[in-house]
Coordinates of C-alpha atoms and ligand atoms in Angstrom, one line a residue:
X238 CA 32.4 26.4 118.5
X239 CA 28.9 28.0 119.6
X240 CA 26.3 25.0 120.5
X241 CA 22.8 25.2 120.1
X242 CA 21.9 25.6 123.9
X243 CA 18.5 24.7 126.0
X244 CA 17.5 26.9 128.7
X245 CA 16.3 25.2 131.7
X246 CA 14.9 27.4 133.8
X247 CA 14.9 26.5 138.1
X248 CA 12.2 26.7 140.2
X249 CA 13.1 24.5 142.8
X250 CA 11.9 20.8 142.4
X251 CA 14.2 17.9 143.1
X252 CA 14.5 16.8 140.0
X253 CA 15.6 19.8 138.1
X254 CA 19.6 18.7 137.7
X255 CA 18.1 15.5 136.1
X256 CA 16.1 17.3 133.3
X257 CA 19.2 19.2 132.4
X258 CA 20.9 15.9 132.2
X259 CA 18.2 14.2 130.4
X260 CA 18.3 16.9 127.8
X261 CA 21.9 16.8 127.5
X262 CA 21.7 12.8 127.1
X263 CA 19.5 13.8 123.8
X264 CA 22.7 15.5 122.4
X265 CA 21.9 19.1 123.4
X266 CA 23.6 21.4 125.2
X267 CA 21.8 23.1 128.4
X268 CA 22.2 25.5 131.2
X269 CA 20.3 25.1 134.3
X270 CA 19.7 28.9 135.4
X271 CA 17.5 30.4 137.8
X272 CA 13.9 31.0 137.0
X273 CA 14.2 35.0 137.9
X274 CA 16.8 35.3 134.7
X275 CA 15.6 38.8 132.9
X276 CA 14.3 38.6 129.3
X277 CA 17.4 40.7 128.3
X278 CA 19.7 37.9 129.3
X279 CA 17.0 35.1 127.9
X280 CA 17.9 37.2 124.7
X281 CA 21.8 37.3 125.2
X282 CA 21.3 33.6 126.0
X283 CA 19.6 32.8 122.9
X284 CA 18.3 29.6 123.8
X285 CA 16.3 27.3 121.0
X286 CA 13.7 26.3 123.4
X287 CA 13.0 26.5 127.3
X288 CA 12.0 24.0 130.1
X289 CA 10.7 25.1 133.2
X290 CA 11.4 23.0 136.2
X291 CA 9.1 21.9 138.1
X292 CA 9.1 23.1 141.9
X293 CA 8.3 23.3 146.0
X294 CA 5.2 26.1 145.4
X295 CA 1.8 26.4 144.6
X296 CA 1.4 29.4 141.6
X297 CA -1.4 30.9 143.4
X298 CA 0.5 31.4 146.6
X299 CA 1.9 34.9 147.5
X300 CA 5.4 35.4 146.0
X301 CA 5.6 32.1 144.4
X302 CA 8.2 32.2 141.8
X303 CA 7.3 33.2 138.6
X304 CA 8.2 34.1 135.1
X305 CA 8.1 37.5 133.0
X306 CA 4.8 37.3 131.5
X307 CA 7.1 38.3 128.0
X308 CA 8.7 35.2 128.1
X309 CA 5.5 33.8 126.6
X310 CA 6.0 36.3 123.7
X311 CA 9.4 35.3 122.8
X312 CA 8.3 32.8 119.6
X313 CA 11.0 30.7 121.7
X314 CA 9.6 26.7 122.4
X315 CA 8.2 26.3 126.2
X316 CA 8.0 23.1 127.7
X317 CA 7.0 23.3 131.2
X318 CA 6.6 20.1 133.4
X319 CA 4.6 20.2 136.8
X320 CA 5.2 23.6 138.6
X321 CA 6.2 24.5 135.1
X322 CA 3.0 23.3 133.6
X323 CA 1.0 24.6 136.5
X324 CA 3.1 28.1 135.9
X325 CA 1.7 28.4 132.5
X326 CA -1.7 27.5 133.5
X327 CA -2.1 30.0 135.9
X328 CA -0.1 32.8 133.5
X329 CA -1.9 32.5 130.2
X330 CA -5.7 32.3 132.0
X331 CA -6.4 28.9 132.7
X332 CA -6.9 27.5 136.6
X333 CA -4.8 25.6 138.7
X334 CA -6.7 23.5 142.3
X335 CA -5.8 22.8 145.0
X336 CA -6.4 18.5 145.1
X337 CA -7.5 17.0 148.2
X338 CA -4.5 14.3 148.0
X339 CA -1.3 14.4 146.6
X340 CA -0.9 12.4 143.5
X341 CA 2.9 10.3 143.7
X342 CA 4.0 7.4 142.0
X343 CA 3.0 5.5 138.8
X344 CA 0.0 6.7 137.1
X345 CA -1.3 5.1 133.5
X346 CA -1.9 8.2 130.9
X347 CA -3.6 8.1 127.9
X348 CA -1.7 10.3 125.3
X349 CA -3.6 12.2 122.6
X350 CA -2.0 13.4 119.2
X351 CA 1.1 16.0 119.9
X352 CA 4.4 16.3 118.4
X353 CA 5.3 15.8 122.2
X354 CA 4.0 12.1 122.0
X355 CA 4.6 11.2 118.1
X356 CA 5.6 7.6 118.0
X357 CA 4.8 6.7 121.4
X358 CA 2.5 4.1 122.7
X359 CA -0.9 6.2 123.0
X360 CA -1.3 4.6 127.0
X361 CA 1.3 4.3 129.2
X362 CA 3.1 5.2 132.6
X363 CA 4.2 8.2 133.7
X364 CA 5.7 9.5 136.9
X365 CA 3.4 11.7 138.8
X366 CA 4.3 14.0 142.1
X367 CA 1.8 16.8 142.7
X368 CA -0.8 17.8 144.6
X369 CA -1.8 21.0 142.5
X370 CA -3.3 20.5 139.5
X371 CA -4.4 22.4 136.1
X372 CA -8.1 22.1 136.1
X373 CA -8.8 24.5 133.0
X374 CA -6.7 25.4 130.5
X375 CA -5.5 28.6 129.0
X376 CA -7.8 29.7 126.1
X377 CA -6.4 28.3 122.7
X378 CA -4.7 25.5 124.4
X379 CA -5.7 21.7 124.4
X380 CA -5.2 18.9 126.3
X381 CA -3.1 16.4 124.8
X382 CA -2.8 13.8 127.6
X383 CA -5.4 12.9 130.4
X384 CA -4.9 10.2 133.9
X385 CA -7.9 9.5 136.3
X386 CA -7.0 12.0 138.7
X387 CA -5.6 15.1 136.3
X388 CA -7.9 16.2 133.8
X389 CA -4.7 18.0 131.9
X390 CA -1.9 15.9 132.2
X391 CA -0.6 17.3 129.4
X392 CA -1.8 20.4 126.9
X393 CA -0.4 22.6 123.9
X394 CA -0.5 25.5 122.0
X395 CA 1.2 24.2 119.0
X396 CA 1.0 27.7 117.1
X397 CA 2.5 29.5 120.0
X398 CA 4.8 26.3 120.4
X399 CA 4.1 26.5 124.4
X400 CA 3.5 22.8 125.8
X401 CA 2.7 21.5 129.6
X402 CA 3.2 18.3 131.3
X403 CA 2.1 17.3 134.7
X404 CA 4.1 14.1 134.9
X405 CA 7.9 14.1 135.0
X406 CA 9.1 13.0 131.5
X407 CA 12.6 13.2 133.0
X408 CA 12.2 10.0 135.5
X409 CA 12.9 6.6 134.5
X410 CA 9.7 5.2 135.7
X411 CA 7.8 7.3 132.8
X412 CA 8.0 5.2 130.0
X413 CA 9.1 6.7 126.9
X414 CA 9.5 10.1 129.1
X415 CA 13.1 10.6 126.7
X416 CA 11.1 10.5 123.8
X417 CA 9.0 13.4 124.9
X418 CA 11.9 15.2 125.5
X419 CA 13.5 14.2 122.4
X420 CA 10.3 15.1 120.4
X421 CA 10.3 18.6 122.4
X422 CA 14.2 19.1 121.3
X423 CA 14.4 18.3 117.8
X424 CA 10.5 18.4 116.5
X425 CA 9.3 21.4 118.4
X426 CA 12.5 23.4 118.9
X427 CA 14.8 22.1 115.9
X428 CA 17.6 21.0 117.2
X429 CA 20.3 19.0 115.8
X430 CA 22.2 17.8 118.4
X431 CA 25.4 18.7 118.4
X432 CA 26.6 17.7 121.6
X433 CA 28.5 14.8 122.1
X434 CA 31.6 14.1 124.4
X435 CA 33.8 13.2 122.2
X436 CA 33.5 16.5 120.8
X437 CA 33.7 18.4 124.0
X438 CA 37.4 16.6 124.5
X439 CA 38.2 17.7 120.8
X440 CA 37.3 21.6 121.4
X441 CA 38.5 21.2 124.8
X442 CA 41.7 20.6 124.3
X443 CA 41.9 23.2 121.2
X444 CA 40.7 25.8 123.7
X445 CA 43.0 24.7 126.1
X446 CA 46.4 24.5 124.1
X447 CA 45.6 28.4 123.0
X448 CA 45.2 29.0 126.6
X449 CA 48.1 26.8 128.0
X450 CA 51.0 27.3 125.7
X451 CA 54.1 27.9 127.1
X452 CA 52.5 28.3 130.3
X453 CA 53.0 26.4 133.3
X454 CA 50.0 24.4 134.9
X455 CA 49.6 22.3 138.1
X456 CA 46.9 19.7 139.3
X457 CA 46.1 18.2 142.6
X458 CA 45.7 14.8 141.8
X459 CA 44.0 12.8 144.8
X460 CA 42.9 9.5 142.9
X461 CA 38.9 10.8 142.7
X462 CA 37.2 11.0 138.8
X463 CA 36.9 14.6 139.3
X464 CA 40.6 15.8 139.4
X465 CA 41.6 12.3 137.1
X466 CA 39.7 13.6 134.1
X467 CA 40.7 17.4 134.9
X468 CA 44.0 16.5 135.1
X469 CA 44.2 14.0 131.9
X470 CA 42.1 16.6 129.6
X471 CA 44.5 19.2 130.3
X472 CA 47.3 16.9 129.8
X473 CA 46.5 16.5 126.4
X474 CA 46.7 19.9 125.6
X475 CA 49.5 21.0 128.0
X476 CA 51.7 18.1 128.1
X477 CA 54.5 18.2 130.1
X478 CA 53.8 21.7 131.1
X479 CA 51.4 20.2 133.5
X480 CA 52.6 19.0 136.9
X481 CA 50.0 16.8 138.9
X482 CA 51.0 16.6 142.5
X483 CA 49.7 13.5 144.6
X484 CA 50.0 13.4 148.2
X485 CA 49.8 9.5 149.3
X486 CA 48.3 10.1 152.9
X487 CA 48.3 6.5 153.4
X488 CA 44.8 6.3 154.1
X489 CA 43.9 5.3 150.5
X490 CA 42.0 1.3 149.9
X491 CA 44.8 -1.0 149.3
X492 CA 46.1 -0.6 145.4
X493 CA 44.9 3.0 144.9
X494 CA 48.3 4.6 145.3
X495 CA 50.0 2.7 143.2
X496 CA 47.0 2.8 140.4
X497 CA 47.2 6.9 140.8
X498 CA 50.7 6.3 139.5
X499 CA 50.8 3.1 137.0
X500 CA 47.8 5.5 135.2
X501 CA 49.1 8.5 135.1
X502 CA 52.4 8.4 135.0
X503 CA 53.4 5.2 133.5
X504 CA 50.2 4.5 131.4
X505 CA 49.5 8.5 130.5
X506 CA 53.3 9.4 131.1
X507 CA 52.0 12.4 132.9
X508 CA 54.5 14.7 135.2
X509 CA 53.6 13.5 138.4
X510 CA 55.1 13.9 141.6
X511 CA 54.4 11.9 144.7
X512 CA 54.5 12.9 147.8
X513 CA 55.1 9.8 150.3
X514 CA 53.6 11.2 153.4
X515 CA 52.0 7.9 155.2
X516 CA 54.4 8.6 158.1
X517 CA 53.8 11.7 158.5
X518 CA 50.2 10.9 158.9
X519 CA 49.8 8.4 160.9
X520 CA 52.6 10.0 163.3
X521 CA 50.1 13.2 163.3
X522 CA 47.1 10.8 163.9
X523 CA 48.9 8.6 166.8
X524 CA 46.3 9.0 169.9
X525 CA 43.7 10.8 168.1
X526 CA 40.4 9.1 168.8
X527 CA 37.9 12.3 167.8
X528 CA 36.4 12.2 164.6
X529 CA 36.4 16.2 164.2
X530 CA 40.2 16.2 165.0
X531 CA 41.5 13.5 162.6
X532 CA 39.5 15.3 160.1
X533 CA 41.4 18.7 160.9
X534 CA 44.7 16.9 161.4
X535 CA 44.1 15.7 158.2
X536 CA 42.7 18.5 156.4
X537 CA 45.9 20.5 157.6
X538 CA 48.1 18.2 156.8
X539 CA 46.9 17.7 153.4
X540 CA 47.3 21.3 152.4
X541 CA 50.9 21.3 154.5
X542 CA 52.8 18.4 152.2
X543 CA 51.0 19.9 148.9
X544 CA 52.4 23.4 149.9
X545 CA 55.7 22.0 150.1
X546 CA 55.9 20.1 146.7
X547 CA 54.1 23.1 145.1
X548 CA 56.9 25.2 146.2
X549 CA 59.3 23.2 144.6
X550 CA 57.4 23.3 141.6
X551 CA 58.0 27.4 142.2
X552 CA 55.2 29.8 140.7
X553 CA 52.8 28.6 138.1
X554 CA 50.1 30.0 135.7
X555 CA 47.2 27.9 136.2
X556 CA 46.2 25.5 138.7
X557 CA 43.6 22.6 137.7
X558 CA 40.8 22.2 139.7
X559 CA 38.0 19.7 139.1
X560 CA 34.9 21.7 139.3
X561 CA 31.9 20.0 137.8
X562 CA 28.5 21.7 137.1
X563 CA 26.9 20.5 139.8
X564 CA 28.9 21.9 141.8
X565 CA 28.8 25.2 139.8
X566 CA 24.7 24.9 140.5
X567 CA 24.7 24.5 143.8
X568 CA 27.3 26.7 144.7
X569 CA 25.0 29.8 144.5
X570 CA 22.7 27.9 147.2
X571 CA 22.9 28.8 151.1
X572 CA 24.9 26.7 153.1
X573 CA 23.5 24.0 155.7
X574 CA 24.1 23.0 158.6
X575 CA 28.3 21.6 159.2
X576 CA 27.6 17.8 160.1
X577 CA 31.0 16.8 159.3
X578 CA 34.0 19.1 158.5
X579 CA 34.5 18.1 154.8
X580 CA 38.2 17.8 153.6
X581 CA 38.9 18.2 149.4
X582 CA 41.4 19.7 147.6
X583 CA 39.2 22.3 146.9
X584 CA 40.6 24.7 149.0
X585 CA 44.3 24.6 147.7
X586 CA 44.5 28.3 146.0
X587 CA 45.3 29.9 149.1
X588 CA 48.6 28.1 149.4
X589 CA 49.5 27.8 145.5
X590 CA 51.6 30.7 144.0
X591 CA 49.4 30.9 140.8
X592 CA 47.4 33.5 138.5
X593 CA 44.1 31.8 137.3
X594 CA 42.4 28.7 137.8
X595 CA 41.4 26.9 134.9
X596 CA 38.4 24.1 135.6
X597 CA 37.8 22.3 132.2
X598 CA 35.0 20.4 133.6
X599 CA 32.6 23.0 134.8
X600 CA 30.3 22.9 132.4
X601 CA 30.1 18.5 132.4
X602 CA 27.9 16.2 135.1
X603 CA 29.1 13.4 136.6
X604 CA 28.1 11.3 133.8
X605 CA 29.5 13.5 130.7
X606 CA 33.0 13.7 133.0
X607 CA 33.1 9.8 132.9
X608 CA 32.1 9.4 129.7
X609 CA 35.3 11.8 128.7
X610 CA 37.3 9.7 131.4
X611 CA 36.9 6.9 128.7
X612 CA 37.1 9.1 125.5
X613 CA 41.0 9.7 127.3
X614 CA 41.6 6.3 127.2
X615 CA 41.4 6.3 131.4
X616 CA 40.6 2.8 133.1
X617 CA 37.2 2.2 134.3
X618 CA 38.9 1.4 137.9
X619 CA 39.9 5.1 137.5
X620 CA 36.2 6.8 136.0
X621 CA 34.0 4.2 138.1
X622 CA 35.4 4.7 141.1
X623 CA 33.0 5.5 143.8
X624 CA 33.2 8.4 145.7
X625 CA 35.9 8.5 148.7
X626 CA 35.9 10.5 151.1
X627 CA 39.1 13.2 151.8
X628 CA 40.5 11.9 155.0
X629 CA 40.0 8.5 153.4
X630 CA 40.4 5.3 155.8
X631 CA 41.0 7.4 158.4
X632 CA 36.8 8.2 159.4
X633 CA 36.3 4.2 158.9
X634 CA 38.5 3.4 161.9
X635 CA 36.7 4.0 164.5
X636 CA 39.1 6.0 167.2
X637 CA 42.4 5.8 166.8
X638 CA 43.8 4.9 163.3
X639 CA 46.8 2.6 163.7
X640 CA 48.5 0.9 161.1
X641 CA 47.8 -2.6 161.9
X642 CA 44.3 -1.7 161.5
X643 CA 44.6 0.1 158.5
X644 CA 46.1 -3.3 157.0
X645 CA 43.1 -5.1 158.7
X646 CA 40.7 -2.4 156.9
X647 CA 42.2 -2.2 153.3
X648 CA 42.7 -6.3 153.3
X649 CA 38.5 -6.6 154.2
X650 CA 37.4 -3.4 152.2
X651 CA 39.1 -5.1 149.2
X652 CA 37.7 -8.6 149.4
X653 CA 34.1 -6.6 150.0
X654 CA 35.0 -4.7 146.7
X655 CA 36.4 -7.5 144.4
X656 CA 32.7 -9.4 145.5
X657 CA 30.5 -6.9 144.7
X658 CA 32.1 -6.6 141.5
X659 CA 31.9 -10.3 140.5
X660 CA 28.0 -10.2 141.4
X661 CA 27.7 -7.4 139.1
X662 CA 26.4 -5.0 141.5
X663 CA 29.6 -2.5 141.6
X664 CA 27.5 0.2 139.2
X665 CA 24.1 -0.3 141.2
X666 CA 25.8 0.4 144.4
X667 CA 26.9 4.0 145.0
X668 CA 29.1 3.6 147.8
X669 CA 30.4 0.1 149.5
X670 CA 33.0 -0.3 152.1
X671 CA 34.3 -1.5 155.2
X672 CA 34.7 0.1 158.5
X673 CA 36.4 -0.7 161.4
X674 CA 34.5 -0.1 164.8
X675 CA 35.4 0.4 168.7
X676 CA 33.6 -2.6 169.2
X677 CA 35.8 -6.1 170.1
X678 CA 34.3 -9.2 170.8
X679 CA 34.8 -12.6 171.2
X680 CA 35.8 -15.3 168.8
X681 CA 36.9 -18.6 168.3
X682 CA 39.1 -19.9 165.5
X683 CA 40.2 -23.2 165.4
X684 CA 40.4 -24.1 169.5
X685 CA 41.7 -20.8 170.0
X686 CA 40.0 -17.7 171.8
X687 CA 39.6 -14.4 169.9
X688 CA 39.2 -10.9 170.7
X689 CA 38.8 -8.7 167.5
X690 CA 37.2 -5.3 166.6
X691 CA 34.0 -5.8 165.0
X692 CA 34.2 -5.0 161.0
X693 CA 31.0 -3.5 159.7
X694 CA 30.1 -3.6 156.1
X695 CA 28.0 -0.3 154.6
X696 CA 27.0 -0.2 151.0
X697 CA 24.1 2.1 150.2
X698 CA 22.4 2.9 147.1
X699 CA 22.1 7.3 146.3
X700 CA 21.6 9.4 143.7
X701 CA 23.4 12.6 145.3
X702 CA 24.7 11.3 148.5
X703 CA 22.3 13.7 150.4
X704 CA 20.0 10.7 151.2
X705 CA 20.7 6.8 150.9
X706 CA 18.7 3.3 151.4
X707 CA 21.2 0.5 152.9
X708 CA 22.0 -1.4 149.4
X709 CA 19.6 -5.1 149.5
X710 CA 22.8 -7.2 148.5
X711 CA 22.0 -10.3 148.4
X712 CA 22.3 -13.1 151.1
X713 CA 24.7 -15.4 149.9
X714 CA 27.1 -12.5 148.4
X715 CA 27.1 -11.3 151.8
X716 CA 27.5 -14.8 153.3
X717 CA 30.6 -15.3 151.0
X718 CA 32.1 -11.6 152.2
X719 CA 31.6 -12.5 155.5
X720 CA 33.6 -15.8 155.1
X721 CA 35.9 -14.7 153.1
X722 CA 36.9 -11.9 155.3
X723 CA 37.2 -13.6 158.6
X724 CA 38.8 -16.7 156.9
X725 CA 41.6 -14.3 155.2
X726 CA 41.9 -11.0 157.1
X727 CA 44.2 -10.9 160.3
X728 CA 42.6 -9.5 163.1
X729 CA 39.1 -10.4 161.9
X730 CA 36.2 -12.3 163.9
X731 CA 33.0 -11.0 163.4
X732 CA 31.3 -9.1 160.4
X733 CA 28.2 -6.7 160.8
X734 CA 26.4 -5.3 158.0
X735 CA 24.9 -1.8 158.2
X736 CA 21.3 -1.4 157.5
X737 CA 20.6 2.3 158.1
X738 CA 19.4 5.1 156.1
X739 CA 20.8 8.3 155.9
X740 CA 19.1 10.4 157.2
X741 CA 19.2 9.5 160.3
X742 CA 22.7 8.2 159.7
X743 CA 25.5 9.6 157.5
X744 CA 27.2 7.4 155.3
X745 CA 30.5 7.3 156.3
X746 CA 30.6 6.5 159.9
X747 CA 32.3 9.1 161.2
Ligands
XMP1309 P1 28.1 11.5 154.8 O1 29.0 10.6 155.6 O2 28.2 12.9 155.3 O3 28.8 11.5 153.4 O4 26.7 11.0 154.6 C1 28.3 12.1 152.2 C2 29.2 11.8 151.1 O5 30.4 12.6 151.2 C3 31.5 11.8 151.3 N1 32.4 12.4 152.3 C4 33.4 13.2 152.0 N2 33.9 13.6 150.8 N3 35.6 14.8 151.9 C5 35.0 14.4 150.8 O6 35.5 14.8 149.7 C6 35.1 14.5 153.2 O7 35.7 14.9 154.2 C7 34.0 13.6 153.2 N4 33.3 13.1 154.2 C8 32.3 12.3 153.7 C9 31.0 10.4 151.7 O8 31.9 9.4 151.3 C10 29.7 10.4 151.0 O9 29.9 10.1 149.6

């Protein structure tokens, strides 16, 4: 089926993935594509309306990114918001300045009457972050919103259907911001919203049993949402064709194993093959104290045992991967700097005997691919699951990983988890856990001397795991962790709770 698609066009700003989201929450279908995109594909894209993002530059400076004046000619709906705004300014003849101070945070607004603010409340708060501004508008445009500090917070050209906004309509803290955006999607652009995930899993898996029949498809299953959703979308179109392969490295929380296989295989009655490797593991591991090298035993290892049950499996026709858009976006960036060797199943094709990948979830953020996590009937254990990373328990030991400590570690991590879910905070919290440190210190339990490693608690709250604030839980949910943990974990005397950032810290420890 050919949806109705939105065009969101990149220049840079930090909340550009969010727009595309936002839009998408409203039931239509975007693309978030880069802003130097020629009119020719624009055409070929055939988009029913347009956002521009907003953006790092200033439009006056030398080679700051900018559209093909054409685009403007297109009769297609142009909503641009802040650089975007500032873009059309500056393009169609009005001015943008330079301000003396940048303008961030809450601002009240006083909307005037647009089809961008029909039924909203005419003053309000938006979300401001700018130091540009447009200080005259383009000749046959008018301004539709005003704050103290931005004469044009918001103007139109209703008859050439080209609208700006200075605030970001896409951030929570403007109020009523999805109504602008719903206004711009279905009043000024016409859409009908024909988006919806349970739609998506219905031509999905049409799509996919053409493609799939008769063939024979594998999946690298390792617990995550990602690969879960990948793996039980394709499932429903490929049945038993499909073969999930799950290699239990033994460094998973306590209970995740087991759930990989009472879901899938017993709940979904999915193909799936486990491979037990903890020995192997932890044998490979004995003695290894650097971070970098349990990460690269690991790694290795990982991609050794899949190897081996893939060969078994003999040659295939597709292999799953769990590719979501994100992803897909921010592939076509340059790399940074390697902080920490990162360890995912993503690099599997090398070793797989196999003629095309097939990645179901490409087009989907992380909130669509839960949402069709549920629509297949998958647990919320399984689609809320917070990100983990590859080498698992191992980078939360601090030095050598040892199986007594693992115990230790999965026996506190899952007291710290079933806490934070009874205080209602599991969803607000984007990672939590418990990690074991090099530390030891003394203790004292009942007349008894004790002489523990130190267990520290991290939870922070992120949108992207880029940057994190150390999560405010409350004081008496961390008191009754604390207790809880030293009174029922071996090997446990003294609890520590993290209260870094990233950066200058990392979230995982090691
Ligand atoms: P850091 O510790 O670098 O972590 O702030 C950022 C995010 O990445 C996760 N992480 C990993 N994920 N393989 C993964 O798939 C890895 O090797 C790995 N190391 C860290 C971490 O949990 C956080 O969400």
């Amino acid at each position: 089926m050919r949806h109705e698609k939105v065009l969101v066009l990149d220049f840079g700003g930090q909340y550009n993935q969010l727009i595309a989201r936002r839009v998408r929450e409203q039931g239509v279908y975007c693309d978030l594509l880069p802003y130097d995109m020629s009119i020719e594909r624009i055409l070929e894209y055939a988009p029913i309306g347009i956002i521009f993002t907003g953006g790092p530059n200033s439009v006056y400076a030398d080679g700051a990114p900018d559209v093909d004046p054409r685009i403007f000619e297109l009769g297609i709906p142009i909503l641009g918001i802040c650089y975007g705004c500032q873009l059309i300014a500056n393009d169609l003849g009005g001015a943008v300045t330079h301000a003396d101070t940048r303008e961030y945070g809450k601002s009240e607004i006083d909307y005037g009457a647009s089809p961008l603010f029909a039924g909203m409340q005419p003053h309000n708060v938006c979300w401001m972050s700018h130091t540009d501004y447009v200080s005259a508008v383009p000749a046959g445009f008018s301004v539709t919103a005003t704050t103290k500090t931005c004469p044009a917070a918001a103007f139109e050209d209703p008859a050439r259907k080209i609208y700006g906004i200075q605030f970001h309509a896409e951030v929570h803290h403007t109020q009523e911001g999805d109504k602008i955006l719903h206004n711009f999607l279905y009043a000024v652009c016409g859409a009908k919203g024909d988006w919806t995930m349970s739609g998506f899993v219905a031509e999905q898996v049409a799509l996919l049993k053409e493609k799939l029949a008769g063939k024979k498809v594998l999946c690298a299953m390792s617990g995550g949402v990602d690969s879960a959703v990948a793996a039980a979308l394709v499932h429903r179109a490929a049945g038993d064709n499909l073969t999930c392969v799950f290699v239990d490295h033994g460094l998973l929380r306590k209970g995740e194993a087991e759930e990989v296989v009472s879901v899938f295989r017993d709940g979904l009655g999915m193909n799936l093959v486990k491979a037990d490797a903890r020995e192997l593991f932890l044998k490979k591991l004995s003695g290894v104290a650097d971070p970098e090298k349990k990460r690269k035993i690991i790694g290795e290892e990982f991609i050794k045992v899949f190897e081996a049950e893939a060969k078994k499996i003999g040659a295939v026709d597709y292999l799953v991967q769990g590719t979501i858009y994100p992803d897909v976006v921010e592939s076509g960036k340059g790399s940074s700097a390697v902080i920490k060797s990162h360890h995912n199943v993503g690099g599997l094709p090398s070793v797989v005997d196999f003629k095309e990948i097939v990645e179901p979830l490409r087009d989907l953020f992380k909130d669509e691919v839960r949402k069709v996590g549920t629509e297949l009937g998958l647990p919320d254990s399984v689609v809320w699951r917070q990100p983990f990373p590859g080498p698992g328990l191992a980078i939360r030991i601090m030095g050598e990983v040892t199986e007594e400590k693992l115990q230790t570690l999965r026996d506190a991590d899952y007291i710290l988890r079933e806490e934070i879910a009874k205080a209602g905070l599991a969803r607000d919290i984007w990672q939590y856990f418990a990690v074991i440190t090099s530390t030891y210190t003394v203790g004292v339990m009942g007349d008894a001397r004790t002489y523990e490693p130190v267990i520290a608690i991290r939870a922070v709250t992120s949108v992207d795991a880029m940057t994190a604030d150390w999560a405010r839980i409350p004081y008496d949910v961390l008191e009754t962790i604390s207790s809880r943990i030293v009174n029922e974990v071996e090997h446990a005397n003294r609890i520590v709770y993290d209260i870094t950032s990233k950066p200058p810290a990392t979230i995982e420890w090691e």
